[in-house]
mmCIF file of C-alpha atoms in Angstrom:
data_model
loop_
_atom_site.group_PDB
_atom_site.id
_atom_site.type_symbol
_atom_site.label_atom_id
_atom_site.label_comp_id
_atom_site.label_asym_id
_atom_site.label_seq_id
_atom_site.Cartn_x
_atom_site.Cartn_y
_atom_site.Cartn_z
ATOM 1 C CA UNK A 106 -8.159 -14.914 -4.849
ATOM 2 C CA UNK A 107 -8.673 -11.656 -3.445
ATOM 3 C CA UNK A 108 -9.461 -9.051 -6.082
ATOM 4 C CA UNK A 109 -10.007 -4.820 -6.125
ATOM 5 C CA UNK A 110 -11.350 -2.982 -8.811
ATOM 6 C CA UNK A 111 -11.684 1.033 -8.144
ATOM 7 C CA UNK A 112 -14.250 2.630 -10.976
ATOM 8 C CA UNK A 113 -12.581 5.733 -12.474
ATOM 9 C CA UNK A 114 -8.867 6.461 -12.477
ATOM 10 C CA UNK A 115 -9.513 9.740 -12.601
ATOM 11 C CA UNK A 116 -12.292 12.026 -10.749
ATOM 12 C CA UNK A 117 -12.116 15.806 -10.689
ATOM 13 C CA UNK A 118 -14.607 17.476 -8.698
ATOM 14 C CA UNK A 119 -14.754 21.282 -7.360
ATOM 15 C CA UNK A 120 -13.763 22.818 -4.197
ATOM 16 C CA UNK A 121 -16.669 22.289 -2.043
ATOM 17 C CA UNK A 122 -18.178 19.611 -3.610
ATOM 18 C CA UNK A 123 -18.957 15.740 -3.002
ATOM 19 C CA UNK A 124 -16.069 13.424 -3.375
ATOM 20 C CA UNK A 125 -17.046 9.768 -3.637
ATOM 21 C CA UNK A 126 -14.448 7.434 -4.892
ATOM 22 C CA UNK A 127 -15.725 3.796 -5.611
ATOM 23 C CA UNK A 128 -14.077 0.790 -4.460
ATOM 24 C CA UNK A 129 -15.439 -2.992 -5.419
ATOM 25 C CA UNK A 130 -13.963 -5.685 -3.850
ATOM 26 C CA UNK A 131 -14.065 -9.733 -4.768
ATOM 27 C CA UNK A 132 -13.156 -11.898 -1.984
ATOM 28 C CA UNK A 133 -14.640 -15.665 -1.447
ATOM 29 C CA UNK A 134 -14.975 -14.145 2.234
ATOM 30 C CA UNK A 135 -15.720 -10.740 3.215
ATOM 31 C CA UNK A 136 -12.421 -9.154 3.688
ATOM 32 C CA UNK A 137 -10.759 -6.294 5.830
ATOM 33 C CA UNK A 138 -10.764 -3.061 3.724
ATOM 34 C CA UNK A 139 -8.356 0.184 3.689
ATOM 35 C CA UNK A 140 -8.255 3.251 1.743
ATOM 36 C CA UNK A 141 -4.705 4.654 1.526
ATOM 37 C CA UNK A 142 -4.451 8.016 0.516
ATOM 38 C CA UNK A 143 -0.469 9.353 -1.485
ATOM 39 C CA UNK A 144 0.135 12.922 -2.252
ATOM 40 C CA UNK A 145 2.807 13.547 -4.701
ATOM 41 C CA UNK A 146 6.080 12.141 -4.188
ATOM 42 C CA UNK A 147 5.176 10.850 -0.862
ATOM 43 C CA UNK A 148 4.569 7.475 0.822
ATOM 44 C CA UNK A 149 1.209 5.741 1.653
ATOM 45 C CA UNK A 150 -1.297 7.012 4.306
ATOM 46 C CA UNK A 151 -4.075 5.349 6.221
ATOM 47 C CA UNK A 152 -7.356 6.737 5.565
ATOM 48 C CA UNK A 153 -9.460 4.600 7.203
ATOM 49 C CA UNK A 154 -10.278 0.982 7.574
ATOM 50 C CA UNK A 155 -13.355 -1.449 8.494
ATOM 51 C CA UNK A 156 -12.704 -4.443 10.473
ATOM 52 C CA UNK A 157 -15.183 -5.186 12.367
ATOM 53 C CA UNK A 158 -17.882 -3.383 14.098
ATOM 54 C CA UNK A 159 -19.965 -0.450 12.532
ATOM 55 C CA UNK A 160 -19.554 -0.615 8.871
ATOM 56 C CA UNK A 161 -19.953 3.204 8.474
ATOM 57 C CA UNK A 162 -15.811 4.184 9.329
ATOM 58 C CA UNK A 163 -14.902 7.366 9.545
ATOM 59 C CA UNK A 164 -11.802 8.412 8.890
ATOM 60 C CA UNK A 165 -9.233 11.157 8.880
ATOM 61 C CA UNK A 166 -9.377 14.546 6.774
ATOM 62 C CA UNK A 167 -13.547 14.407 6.711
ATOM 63 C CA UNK A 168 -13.474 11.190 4.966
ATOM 64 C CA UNK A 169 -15.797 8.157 5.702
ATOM 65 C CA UNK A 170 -16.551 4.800 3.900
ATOM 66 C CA UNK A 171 -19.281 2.495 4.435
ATOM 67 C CA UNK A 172 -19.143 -1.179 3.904
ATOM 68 C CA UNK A 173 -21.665 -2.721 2.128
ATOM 69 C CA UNK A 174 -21.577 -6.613 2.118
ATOM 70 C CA UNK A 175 -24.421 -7.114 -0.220
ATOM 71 C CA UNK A 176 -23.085 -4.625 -2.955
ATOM 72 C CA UNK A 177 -18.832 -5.856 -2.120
ATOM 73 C CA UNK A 178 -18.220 -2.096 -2.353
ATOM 74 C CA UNK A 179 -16.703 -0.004 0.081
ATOM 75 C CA UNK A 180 -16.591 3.947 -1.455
ATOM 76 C CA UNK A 181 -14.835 6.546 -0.104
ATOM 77 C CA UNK A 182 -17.050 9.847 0.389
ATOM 78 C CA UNK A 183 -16.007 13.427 1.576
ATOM 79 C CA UNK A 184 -19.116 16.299 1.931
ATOM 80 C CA UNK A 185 -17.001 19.024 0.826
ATOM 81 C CA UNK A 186 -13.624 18.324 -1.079
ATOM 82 C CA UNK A 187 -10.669 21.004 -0.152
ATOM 83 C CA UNK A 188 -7.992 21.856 -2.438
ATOM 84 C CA UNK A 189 -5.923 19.453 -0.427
ATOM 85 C CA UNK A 190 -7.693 16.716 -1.015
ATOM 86 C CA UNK A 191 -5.913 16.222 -4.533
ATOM 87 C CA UNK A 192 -3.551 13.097 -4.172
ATOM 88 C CA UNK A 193 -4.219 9.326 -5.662
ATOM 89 C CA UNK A 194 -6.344 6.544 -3.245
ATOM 90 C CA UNK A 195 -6.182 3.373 -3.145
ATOM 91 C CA UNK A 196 -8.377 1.198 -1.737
ATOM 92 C CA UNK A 197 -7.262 -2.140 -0.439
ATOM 93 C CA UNK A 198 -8.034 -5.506 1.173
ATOM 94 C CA UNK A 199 -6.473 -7.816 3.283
ATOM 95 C CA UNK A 200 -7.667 -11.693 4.231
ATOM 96 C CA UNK A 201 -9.502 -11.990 7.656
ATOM 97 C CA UNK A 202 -6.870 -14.223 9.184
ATOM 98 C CA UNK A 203 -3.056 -15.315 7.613
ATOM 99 C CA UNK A 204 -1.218 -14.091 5.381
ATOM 100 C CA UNK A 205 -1.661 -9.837 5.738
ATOM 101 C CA UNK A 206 -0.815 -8.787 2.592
ATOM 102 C CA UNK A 207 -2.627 -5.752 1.017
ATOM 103 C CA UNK A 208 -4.075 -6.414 -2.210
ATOM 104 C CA UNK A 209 -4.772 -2.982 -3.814
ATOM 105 C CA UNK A 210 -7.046 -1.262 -6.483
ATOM 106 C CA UNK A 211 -5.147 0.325 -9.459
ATOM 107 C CA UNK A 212 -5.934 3.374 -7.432
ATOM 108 C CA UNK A 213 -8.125 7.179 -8.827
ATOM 109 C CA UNK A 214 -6.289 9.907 -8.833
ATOM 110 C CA UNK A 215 -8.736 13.172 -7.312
ATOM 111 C CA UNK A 216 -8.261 16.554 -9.015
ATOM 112 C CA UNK A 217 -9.822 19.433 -7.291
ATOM 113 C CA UNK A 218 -10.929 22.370 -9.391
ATOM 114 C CA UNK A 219 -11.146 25.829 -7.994
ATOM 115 C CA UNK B 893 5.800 10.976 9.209
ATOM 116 C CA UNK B 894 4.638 7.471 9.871
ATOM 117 C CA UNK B 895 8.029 6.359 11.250
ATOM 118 C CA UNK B 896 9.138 4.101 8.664
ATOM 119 C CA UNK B 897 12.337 5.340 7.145
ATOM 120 C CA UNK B 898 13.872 3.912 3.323
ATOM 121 C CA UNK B 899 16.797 4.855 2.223
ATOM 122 C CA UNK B 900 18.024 5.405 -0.452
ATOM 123 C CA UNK B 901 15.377 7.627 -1.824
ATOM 124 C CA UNK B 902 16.523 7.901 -5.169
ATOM 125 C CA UNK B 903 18.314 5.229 -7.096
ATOM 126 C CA UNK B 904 20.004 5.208 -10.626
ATOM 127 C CA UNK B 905 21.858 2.229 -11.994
ATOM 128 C CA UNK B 906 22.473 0.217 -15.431
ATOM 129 C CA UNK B 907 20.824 -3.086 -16.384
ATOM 130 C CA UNK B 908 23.059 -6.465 -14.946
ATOM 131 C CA UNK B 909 23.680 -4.458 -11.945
ATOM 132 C CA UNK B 910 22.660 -5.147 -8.497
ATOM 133 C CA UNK B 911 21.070 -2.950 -5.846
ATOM 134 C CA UNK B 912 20.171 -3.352 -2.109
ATOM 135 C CA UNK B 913 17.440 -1.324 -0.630
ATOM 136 C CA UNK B 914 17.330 -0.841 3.494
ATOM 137 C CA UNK B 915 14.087 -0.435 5.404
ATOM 138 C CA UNK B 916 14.034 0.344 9.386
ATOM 139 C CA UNK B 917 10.105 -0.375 10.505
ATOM 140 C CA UNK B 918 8.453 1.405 12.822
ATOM 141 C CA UNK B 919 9.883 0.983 16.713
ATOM 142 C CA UNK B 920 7.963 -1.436 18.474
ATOM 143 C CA UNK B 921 6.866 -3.454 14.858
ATOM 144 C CA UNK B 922 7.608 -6.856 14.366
ATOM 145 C CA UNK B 923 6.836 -7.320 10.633
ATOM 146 C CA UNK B 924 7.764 -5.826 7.211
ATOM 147 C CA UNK B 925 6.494 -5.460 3.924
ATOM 148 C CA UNK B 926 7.302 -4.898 0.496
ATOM 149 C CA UNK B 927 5.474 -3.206 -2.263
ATOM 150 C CA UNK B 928 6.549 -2.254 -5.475
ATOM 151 C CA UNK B 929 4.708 0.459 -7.419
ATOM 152 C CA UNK B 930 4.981 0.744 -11.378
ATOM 153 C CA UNK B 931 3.135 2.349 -13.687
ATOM 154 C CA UNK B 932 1.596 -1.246 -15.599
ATOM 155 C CA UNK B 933 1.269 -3.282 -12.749
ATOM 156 C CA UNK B 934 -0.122 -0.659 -9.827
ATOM 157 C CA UNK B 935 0.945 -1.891 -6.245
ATOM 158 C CA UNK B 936 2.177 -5.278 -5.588
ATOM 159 C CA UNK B 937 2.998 -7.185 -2.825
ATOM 160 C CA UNK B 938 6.692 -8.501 -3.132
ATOM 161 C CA UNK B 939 7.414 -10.260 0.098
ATOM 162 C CA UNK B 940 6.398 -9.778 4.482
ATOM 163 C CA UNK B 941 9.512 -10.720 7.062
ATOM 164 C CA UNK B 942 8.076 -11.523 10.638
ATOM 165 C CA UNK B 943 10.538 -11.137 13.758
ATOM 166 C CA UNK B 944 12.801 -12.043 11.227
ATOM 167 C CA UNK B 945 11.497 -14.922 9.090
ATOM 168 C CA UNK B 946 9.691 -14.869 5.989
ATOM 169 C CA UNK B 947 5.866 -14.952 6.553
ATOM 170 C CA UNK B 948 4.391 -14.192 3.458
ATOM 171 C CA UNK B 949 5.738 -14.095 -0.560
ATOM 172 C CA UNK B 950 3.998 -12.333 -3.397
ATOM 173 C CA UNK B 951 4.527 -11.609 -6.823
ATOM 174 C CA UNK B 952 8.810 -11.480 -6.485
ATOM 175 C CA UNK B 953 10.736 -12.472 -8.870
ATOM 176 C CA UNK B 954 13.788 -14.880 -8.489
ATOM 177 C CA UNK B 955 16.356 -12.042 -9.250
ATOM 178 C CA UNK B 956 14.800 -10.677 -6.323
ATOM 179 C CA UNK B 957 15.121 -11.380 -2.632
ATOM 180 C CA UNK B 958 14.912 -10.005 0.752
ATOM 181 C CA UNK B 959 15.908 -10.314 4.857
ATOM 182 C CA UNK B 960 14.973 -9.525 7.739
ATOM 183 C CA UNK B 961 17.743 -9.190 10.456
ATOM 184 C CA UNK B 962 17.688 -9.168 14.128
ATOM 185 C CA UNK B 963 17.971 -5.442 15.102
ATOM 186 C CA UNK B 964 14.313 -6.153 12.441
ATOM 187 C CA UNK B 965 15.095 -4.079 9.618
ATOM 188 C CA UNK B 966 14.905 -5.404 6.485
ATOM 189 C CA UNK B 967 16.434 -5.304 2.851
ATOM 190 C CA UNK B 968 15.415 -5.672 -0.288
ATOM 191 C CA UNK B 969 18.277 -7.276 -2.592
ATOM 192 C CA UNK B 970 17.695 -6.552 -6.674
ATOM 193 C CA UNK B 971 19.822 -8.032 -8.997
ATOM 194 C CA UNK B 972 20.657 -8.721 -12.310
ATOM 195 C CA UNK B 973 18.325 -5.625 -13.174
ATOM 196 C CA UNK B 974 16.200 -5.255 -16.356
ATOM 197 C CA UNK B 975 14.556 -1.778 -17.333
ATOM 198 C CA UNK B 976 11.425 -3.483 -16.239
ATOM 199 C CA UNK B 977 12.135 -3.187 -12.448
ATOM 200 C CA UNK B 978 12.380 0.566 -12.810
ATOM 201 C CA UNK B 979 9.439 1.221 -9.874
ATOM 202 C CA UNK B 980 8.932 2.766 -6.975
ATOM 203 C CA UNK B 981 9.993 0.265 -3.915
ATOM 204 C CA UNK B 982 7.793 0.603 -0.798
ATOM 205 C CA UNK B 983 8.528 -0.767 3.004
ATOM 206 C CA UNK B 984 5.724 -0.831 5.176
ATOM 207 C CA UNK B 985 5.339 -2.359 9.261
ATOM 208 C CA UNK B 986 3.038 -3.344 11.042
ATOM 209 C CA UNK B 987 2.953 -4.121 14.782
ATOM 210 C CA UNK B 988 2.643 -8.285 14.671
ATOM 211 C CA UNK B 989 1.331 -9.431 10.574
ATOM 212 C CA UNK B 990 0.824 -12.657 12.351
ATOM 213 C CA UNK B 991 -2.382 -14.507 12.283
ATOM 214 C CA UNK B 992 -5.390 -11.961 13.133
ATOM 215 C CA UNK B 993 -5.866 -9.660 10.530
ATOM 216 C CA UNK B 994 -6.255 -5.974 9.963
ATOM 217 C CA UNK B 995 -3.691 -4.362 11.602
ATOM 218 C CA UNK B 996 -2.610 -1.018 9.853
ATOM 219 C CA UNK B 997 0.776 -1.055 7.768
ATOM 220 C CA UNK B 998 2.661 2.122 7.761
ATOM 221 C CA UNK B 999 4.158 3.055 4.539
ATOM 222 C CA UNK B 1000 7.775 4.605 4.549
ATOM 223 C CA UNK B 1001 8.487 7.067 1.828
ATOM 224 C CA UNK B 1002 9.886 4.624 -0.685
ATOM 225 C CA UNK B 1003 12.823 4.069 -2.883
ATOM 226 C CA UNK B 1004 12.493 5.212 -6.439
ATOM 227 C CA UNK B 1005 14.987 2.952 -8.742
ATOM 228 C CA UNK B 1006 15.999 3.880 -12.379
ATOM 229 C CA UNK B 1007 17.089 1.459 -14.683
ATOM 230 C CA UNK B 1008 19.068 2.992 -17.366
#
């Protein structure tokens, strides 16, 4: 069974700062991996995901991720958090082939500090 | 906006009763999901409809079940309700959720239900 464990479910950083958000993943086969990003009251939104390909993914807002087979992880990193950056992520995976549901990480929940 | 539109938004009913919750995927998307979000179990898969049959079942309990119908939007039937199902309901679409994997699902802005 698939399996998502996020470190932290709470980070607060400062404006301006490094944001990295850590995702580990445990999958009999490497997966597919998203990070979904929800600000307050809203629905999900994709981040970014790796499929295939280059394993450094960049995504929307500044964000990137890099997949790293050997460690399972795939954290979320921004080089300068904004005051709109505060919301809850969750990272997720999916199975390669069949059934596509998302499994997801209890999620952190990013505080920016001004 | 990512197209996916829930409604209701808001939802407030007494235990025993039963609710239905509509979903209308993305145009063009031939699969839906459903997630529910609570505060002691995070986000769980419930159930995924493709072009109208069911595909894929999660955690969903028996009091629980869905459809997918041919104009492909789905509900979400909830009955006999317990305080426990109090959550935040989520639809999400995708374009095929058939056999090759990592397509994107687009969230809608979910149905918050209240259990009273």
């Amino acid at each position: 069974a698939q399996s998502v464990t996020q470190l932290g479910s709470h980070v607060s950083v400062s404006e301006g700062a490094l944001v990295l958000l850590r995702c580990n993943y445990s999958s009999s086969v490497p997966p597919y991996l998203f990070w979904y990003v929800q600000y307050p009251n809203q629905g999900l939104q994709l981040l970014l995901k790796y499929t295939t390909g280059a394993t450094l993914v960049k995504g929307i807002n500044g964000f990137e991720a890099e997949f790293k087979k050997s460690e399972t992880s795939f954290h979320l990193t921004k080089p300068s958090a904004h005051m709109s950056d505060a919301a809850e992520y969750f990272c997720a995976v999916t199975r390669i082939q069949g059934a596509q549901k998302l499994v997801f990480g209890q999620g952190t929940r990013l505080t920016i500090n001004p | 906006d990512s197209g996916v539109t829930q409604t209701p938004k808001h939802l407030i009913t007494a235990t025993g009763q039963r609710v239905t919750l509509r979903c209308s995927p993305r145009s063009g998307d031939l699969s839906v999901y459903w997630y529910q979000q609570s505060l002691d179990q995070g986000l769980q898969f419930l159930i995924q409809y493709y072009n109208g049959e069911e595909r894929a079942k999660g955690n969903i309990l028996e009091r629980f079940s869905a459809q997918q119908f041919p104009d492909l939007h789905s509900e979400l039937n909830l009955s006999s309700l317990e305080l426990g199902d109090s959550a935040l309901y989520f639809c999400a679409s995708s374009v095929t959720g058939a056999g090759q994997g990592g397509e994107t699902q687009y969230f809608g802005p979910g149905t918050r239900l209240l259990v009273l």
